[in-house]
Amino acid sequence: MLTSVNSGVYTKSHISSSRRDSRTQLCTMVEPISKIDRRGRVRVQILNLKSVVSKERSVNMCKAVLIRRWVKLEMVQETMDNFWSNMLIKITQSINVLRLVQMETLLTYTSVSLCGPLFVKFGISGKDLHKREKPVLPEAMGLVAGVILCLFIRQPSVLLCTMAGLWIGALDDIIDLRWRYKIIGSALAYLPLYQNLTTVVIFGRLIYLGPLYHVYMLLWCIWCGNAINIHAGINGLEVGQTIVMALGLLPIVDDTATLLSYICVAMGLFALNYYPSMVFVGDSWCYMSGMFFVSIAQHETETLAFFMLPQIVNTLLSLPELTGYCECPRHRMPKYDAENDVLVASGKGTLMNIVLKITGPIHEKKLLWTLLAIQVVCVFIGYTFKS
Ligand code: UD1
Ligand code: MG
């Protein structure tokens, strides 16, 4: 297996954790085959792998070299300065690619429109509680959108994680999965992301976490989908929040093409889930998106955390109810004032209720755009800390 691999990654932490002589040896045996990217990484070719393996004294280091395709140099700080100019280039590139990937939007819109009535027929439906007539709408449309997205995911690890999230969410939509199974499932979904490289970049510094890295990533896998799922309850919010986060990640992640496919699929779904909703996206969309974000932004989780500040606040506000300290009803969404067609704070611990307390009763659509605007602000806070 070792001889079939011919490239690898080398990070600052590996440099410092290895002895000086082995560092020199490794550096002379790799040859840069790309320019240094904005994260201070350069793609390398290992010139003579057998000699790397036999001469290296640190087994861990050899493994780390073999599992990845990049060398990370000690340039983190310097390359951060180019962040904003790189972002502009990436946005221009994305606009060009976007022209080609609109197909995902059309495919999602058509498939969801066609599958909706079928789902209602099989009883997978729910009442839109914030409308006077309480119309019955198809549920779990995230399942249809998720299957389409999986056709466009290029990286195997991202595909496996996304599929795991989709399974957990779909089962939750159909048979109301118990919390413990959702947690176990999310933890198992981390397996495709397992790697020997256990460093994270926090405030521009590479931090070596060791075995704690796996605990950190497991928590991300468990939390991310759930956090999206509990920041929900008004038309368009489940998909809307994920679109903002995905757009925010565009200039940051490597696999822009897959992320654009995600955005296009989400747009198709948003068109049908936006007020007044024709379909509900269900837990399948929330759990799938959570796993998708963790897998595609595995090396950018600190920035993702900034983007997800509203979800973090919402989770913290929800803790007393989620842990059973206070009563937790089936729905913690705002109350509906049918006479004035507005939403009123329900007193439950959610960010939505806090916003409604500040703004006073407002229309569902207005509440959606307020919450999305907060999410956009958090994306820019994330950029500020990154640059
Ligand atoms: C989570 C929240 C719950 C919130 C619900 C709304 C926690 C612990 N759980 O539960 O408080 O009420 O999401 O999605 O915080 N619905 C609407 N309008 C919408 C979206 C959903 O009326 O725009 C209703 C529909 O009846 C739909 C149901 O919510 O059938 C879907 O709820 P579901 O996603 O199954 O709820 P949970 O994820 O379990
Ligand atoms: Mg839900």
PDB file of C-alpha atoms and ligand atoms in Angstrom, residues 139 172-173 228-230 232-233 238 281-284 286-287 330, ligand 2:
ATOM      1  CA  GLU A 139     -42.274  16.570   4.840  1.00  0.00           C
ATOM      2  CA  ASP A 172     -35.766  10.577  12.017  1.00  0.00           C
ATOM      3  CA  ASP A 173     -38.337  11.973   9.578  1.00  0.00           C
ATOM      4  CA  ILE A 228     -29.356  23.364  12.430  1.00  0.00           C
ATOM      5  CA  ASN A 229     -32.408  21.227  13.227  1.00  0.00           C
ATOM      6  CA  ILE A 230     -33.302  23.071  16.422  1.00  0.00           C
ATOM      7  CA  ALA A 232     -36.030  25.922  12.832  1.00  0.00           C
ATOM      8  CA  GLY A 233     -39.789  26.256  12.811  1.00  0.00           C
ATOM      9  CA  GLU A 238     -33.701  25.436   7.780  1.00  0.00           C
ATOM     10  CA  VAL A 281     -37.350  20.054   4.267  1.00  0.00           C
ATOM     11  CA  GLY A 282     -37.446  17.837   7.356  1.00  0.00           C
ATOM     12  CA  ASP A 283     -34.655  16.555   9.563  1.00  0.00           C
ATOM     13  CA  SER A 284     -33.059  14.844   6.550  1.00  0.00           C
ATOM     14  CA  CYS A 286     -30.670  19.414   8.636  1.00  0.00           C
ATOM     15  CA  TYR A 287     -28.616  16.324   9.542  1.00  0.00           C
ATOM     16  CA  ARG A 330     -42.711  18.928  20.947  1.00  0.00           C
TER      17      ARG A 330
HETATM   18 MG    MG B   2     -36.540  19.200  12.279  1.00  0.00          MG
END
